[in-house]
Amino acid sequence: MNTSVFISRDLPPDSPFRGMLASRGCTVSGNSLITINPEPFELVPTANWIFFYSKNGVEHFYSQLDEDQKRKLPVRVATLGSATAKALDKWAIPPTFIGNGDPLETAEMFVEIAIGQHVLFPQARQSRQSVQSILEEHILPISLVVYSNKKKAEVPKQNETCLVFTSPLNAQSYFDKHNIDSHQKVIAIGKTTGSALADLGLSDYVVSKSPKEDILAETVAQLLL
């Protein structure tokens, strides 16, 4: 496969996404199109569960807590997907529940064990609250803003064959300034990002079956081969 891919994420050298596509002869570049900043908070509401949407939520929640606050947290922790669950390793916290990355399917699974309970959602100020909005009639959701996302002022034009967008705000950041070229293919990491692309006027895009990097890489390969 002689092609190139851009993904709206800063990729570490050992990224499975980069490695899998590079092994097929694909050039991969990654760069987040948003900036992320912590949002200070003081009190942590009492809850039965903590549910994390992203690794950024994990990082900016636990990094702002002192040891006494950490000891008082509920034992049960849930995540939207496996990448977010992996982020808990840094804090030595084993998740009780791990979703599959799809908000609707994850909500359907999570409600079976959390119905009627207080669930704390550490999140971005711009969060679409995908899981809690689905479950608001079945759980007692509590929102806690722990970080904010902001579109970068400078977003360069990407000429790669395939553009992969990892969040609605990343997609908005790019298409606020650029249009898609006729030779380019577009992939959304999930349904929420796909909906954002539709809102931005795109109709020809593919939604990955999973946000996991290996599945995302396979989605790119299947589209371009």
C-alpha positions as a printed NumPy array, in Angstrom:
array([[  0.   ,   0.   ,   0.   ],
       [  1.706,   3.147,  -1.247],
       [ -0.233,   5.914,   0.444],
       [ -0.23 ,   8.343,   3.359],
       [ -2.464,   8.855,   6.385],
       [ -3.026,  11.75 ,   8.774],
       [ -4.643,  11.212,  12.172],
       [ -5.712,  14.063,  14.479],
       [ -3.8  ,  12.649,  17.431],
       [ -0.247,  12.949,  18.706],
       [  1.174,   9.475,  18.107],
       [  3.907,   7.943,  20.282],
       [  6.666,   5.996,  18.482],
       [  5.203,   2.675,  19.638],
       [  1.679,   3.47 ,  18.452],
       [ -0.064,   0.314,  17.092],
       [ -1.835,   2.508,  14.534],
       [  1.472,   3.793,  13.183],
       [  3.181,   0.405,  13.343],
       [  0.473,  -1.584,  11.596],
       [  0.146,   0.857,   8.708],
       [  3.886,   1.428,   8.375],
       [  4.347,  -2.342,   8.006],
       [  2.137,  -2.126,   4.909],
       [  4.228,   0.654,   3.398],
       [  2.05 ,   3.518,   4.532],
       [  3.415,   6.863,   5.72 ],
       [  1.63 ,   7.979,   8.893],
       [  1.63 ,  11.41 ,  10.515],
       [ -0.244,  12.417,  13.652],
       [ -0.964,  15.77 ,  15.212],
       [ -3.738,  16.866,  17.55 ],
       [ -5.725,  19.835,  16.254],
       [ -6.852,  20.914,  19.717],
       [ -5.237,  22.027,  22.953],
       [ -6.166,  20.502,  26.303],
       [ -6.021,  22.374,  29.606],
       [ -6.993,  21.335,  33.158],
       [-10.068,  22.89 ,  34.764],
       [ -9.565,  23.248,  38.53 ],
       [-12.158,  21.787,  40.886],
       [-12.236,  21.477,  44.658],
       [-14.991,  19.127,  45.778],
       [-15.59 ,  15.645,  44.427],
       [-19.304,  14.8  ,  44.637],
       [-20.26 ,  11.573,  46.388],
       [-21.144,   8.793,  43.96 ],
       [-21.367,   5.005,  43.618],
       [-19.431,   4.968,  40.345],
       [-16.904,   7.064,  38.448],
       [-17.301,   6.855,  34.663],
       [-14.524,   8.124,  32.385],
       [-15.024,   8.995,  28.728],
       [-11.347,   9.487,  27.877],
       [ -7.769,   9.186,  29.062],
       [ -7.703,  12.983,  29.359],
       [-10.537,  12.752,  31.857],
       [ -8.573,  10.186,  33.858],
       [ -5.404,  12.287,  33.846],
       [ -6.976,  15.621,  34.726],
       [ -9.197,  14.107,  37.411],
       [ -6.659,  12.108,  39.415],
       [ -3.811,  14.589,  38.972],
       [ -5.826,  17.233,  40.824],
       [ -6.668,  15.066,  43.842],
       [ -4.708,  14.813,  47.074],
       [ -4.191,  11.46 ,  48.797],
       [ -7.062,  11.981,  51.224],
       [ -9.48 ,  12.668,  48.369],
       [ -8.297,   9.561,  46.523],
       [ -8.947,   7.37 ,  49.573],
       [-12.551,   8.592,  49.756],
       [-13.38 ,   7.805,  46.118],
       [-15.78 ,   4.994,  45.215],
       [-14.14 ,   1.681,  44.394],
       [-16.148,   1.092,  41.232],
       [-14.724,   2.752,  38.124],
       [-16.051,   2.46 ,  34.565],
       [-14.622,   3.526,  31.219],
       [-16.042,   4.04 ,  27.745],
       [-13.355,   1.88 ,  26.167],
       [-10.107,  -0.018,  26.575],
       [ -7.766,   2.909,  25.839],
       [ -9.31 ,   4.875,  28.703],
       [ -9.088,   1.792,  30.932],
       [ -5.377,   1.544,  30.11 ],
       [ -4.896,   5.124,  31.34 ],
       [ -5.962,   3.971,  34.817],
       [ -2.788,   1.871,  35.087],
       [ -0.813,   4.999,  35.94 ],
       [ -2.94 ,   5.411,  39.052],
       [ -3.011,   1.685,  39.931],
       [ -6.789,   1.595,  39.612],
       [ -8.403,  -1.523,  38.127],
       [-11.651,  -0.707,  36.275],
       [-14.788,  -2.58 ,  37.268],
       [-16.41 ,  -2.023,  33.876],
       [-14.921,  -1.435,  30.411],
       [-17.169,  -0.505,  27.497],
       [-16.504,  -1.242,  23.847],
       [-16.015,   2.394,  22.81 ],
       [-19.472,   2.82 ,  21.301],
       [-21.561,   5.139,  23.519],
       [-24.94 ,   3.488,  22.852],
       [-23.744,  -0.094,  23.234],
       [-21.648,   0.815,  26.27 ],
       [-24.61 ,   2.577,  27.889],
       [-26.796,  -0.487,  27.347],
       [-24.212,  -2.705,  29.051],
       [-23.411,  -0.278,  31.858],
       [-27.009,   0.363,  32.91 ],
       [-27.416,  -3.295,  33.814],
       [-25.005,  -2.866,  36.744],
       [-25.501,   0.815,  37.564],
       [-29.247,   1.37 ,  37.314],
       [-30.577,   3.734,  39.974],
       [-27.086,   4.641,  41.239],
       [-25.137,   7.893,  41.428],
       [-22.524,   8.036,  38.641],
       [-19.849,  10.723,  38.532],
       [-18.703,  11.712,  35.032],
       [-15.369,  13.627,  35.018],
       [-15.371,  15.24 ,  31.601],
       [-14.375,  18.044,  29.275],
       [-16.253,  21.325,  29.418],
       [-17.24 ,  20.663,  25.797],
       [-18.351,  17.065,  26.424],
       [-21.318,  15.785,  24.455],
       [-22.153,  13.589,  27.47 ],
       [-22.865,  10.706,  25.136],
       [-23.35 ,   7.976,  27.749],
       [-24.994,   9.976,  30.517],
       [-27.49 ,  11.586,  28.133],
       [-28.611,   8.108,  27.082],
       [-28.894,   6.889,  30.677],
       [-30.173,  10.012,  32.437],
       [-33.56 ,   8.405,  33.13 ],
       [-31.981,   5.225,  34.534],
       [-29.066,   6.5  ,  36.646],
       [-28.349,   9.573,  38.761],
       [-25.625,  11.313,  36.702],
       [-23.267,  13.912,  38.154],
       [-21.131,  16.002,  35.795],
       [-17.697,  17.23 ,  36.889],
       [-15.671,  19.371,  34.481],
       [-11.966,  18.55 ,  34.884],
       [-10.481,  19.831,  31.614],
       [-11.32 ,  21.854,  28.524],
       [-10.609,  21.482,  24.834],
       [ -9.917,  24.365,  22.493],
       [ -9.424,  24.421,  18.741],
       [ -5.91 ,  25.421,  17.705],
       [ -5.548,  28.806,  16.045],
       [ -3.207,  27.44 ,  13.366],
       [ -4.304,  24.266,  11.585],
       [ -2.269,  23.348,   8.498],
       [ -3.787,  21.86 ,   5.372],
       [ -3.227,  18.082,   5.156],
       [ -2.547,  16.521,   1.763],
       [ -2.508,  12.862,   2.852],
       [ -4.624,  10.274,   1.056],
       [ -6.632,   9.508,   4.19 ],
       [ -7.639,  11.795,   7.052],
       [ -8.654,  10.166,  10.35 ],
       [-10.499,  12.3  ,  12.905],
       [-10.458,  11.261,  16.546],
       [-13.058,  13.588,  18.05 ],
       [-15.797,  16.015,  17.015],
       [-13.708,  19.023,  18.055],
       [-10.7  ,  17.833,  16.041],
       [-12.962,  17.532,  13.003],
       [-14.413,  20.988,  13.597],
       [-10.942,  22.457,  14.051],
       [ -9.857,  21.141,  10.661],
       [-12.96 ,  21.831,   8.59 ],
       [-13.361,  25.325,  10.009],
       [-10.338,  26.174,   7.857],
       [-10.093,  23.572,   5.094],
       [-12.158,  21.536,   2.673],
       [-11.663,  17.92 ,   1.701],
       [ -9.819,  17.307,  -1.584],
       [-11.193,  14.988,  -4.251],
       [ -8.399,  12.431,  -3.747],
       [ -8.872,  12.209,   0.032],
       [-10.791,   9.675,   2.116],
       [-12.146,  10.512,   5.576],
       [-12.537,   8.205,   8.575],
       [-14.237,   8.922,  11.914],
       [-13.021,   7.112,  15.029],
       [-16.613,   6.468,  16.123],
       [-20.263,   7.353,  15.636],
       [-20.091,  10.594,  17.634],
       [-17.285,  11.918,  15.455],
       [-19.146,  10.649,  12.401],
       [-22.188,  12.675,  13.412],
       [-19.954,  15.733,  13.78 ],
       [-18.632,  15.203,  10.25 ],
       [-22.201,  15.007,   8.954],
       [-23.016,  18.251,  10.777],
       [-20.026,  19.813,   9.016],
       [-21.49 ,  18.89 ,   5.657],
       [-19.525,  15.733,   4.844],
       [-21.414,  12.762,   3.489],
       [-18.67 ,  10.497,   2.168],
       [-16.869,   9.159,   5.226],
       [-16.334,   5.84 ,   6.986],
       [-16.923,   5.195,  10.699],
       [-14.514,   2.764,  12.36 ],
       [-16.16 ,  -0.179,  14.123],
       [-13.962,   0.465,  17.17 ],
       [-11.723,   3.271,  18.457],
       [ -8.967,   0.765,  19.241],
       [ -5.854,   1.64 ,  17.282],
       [ -5.511,  -1.788,  15.663],
       [ -9.121,  -1.746,  14.449],
       [ -8.735,   1.849,  13.316],
       [ -5.612,   0.896,  11.329],
       [ -7.462,  -2.012,   9.746],
       [-10.288,   0.338,   8.773],
       [ -7.772,   2.541,   6.974],
       [ -6.225,  -0.464,   5.218],
       [ -9.587,  -1.797,   4.053],
       [-10.565,   1.618,   2.698],
       [ -7.36 ,   2.244,   0.797],
       [ -6.38 ,  -1.206,  -0.461]])
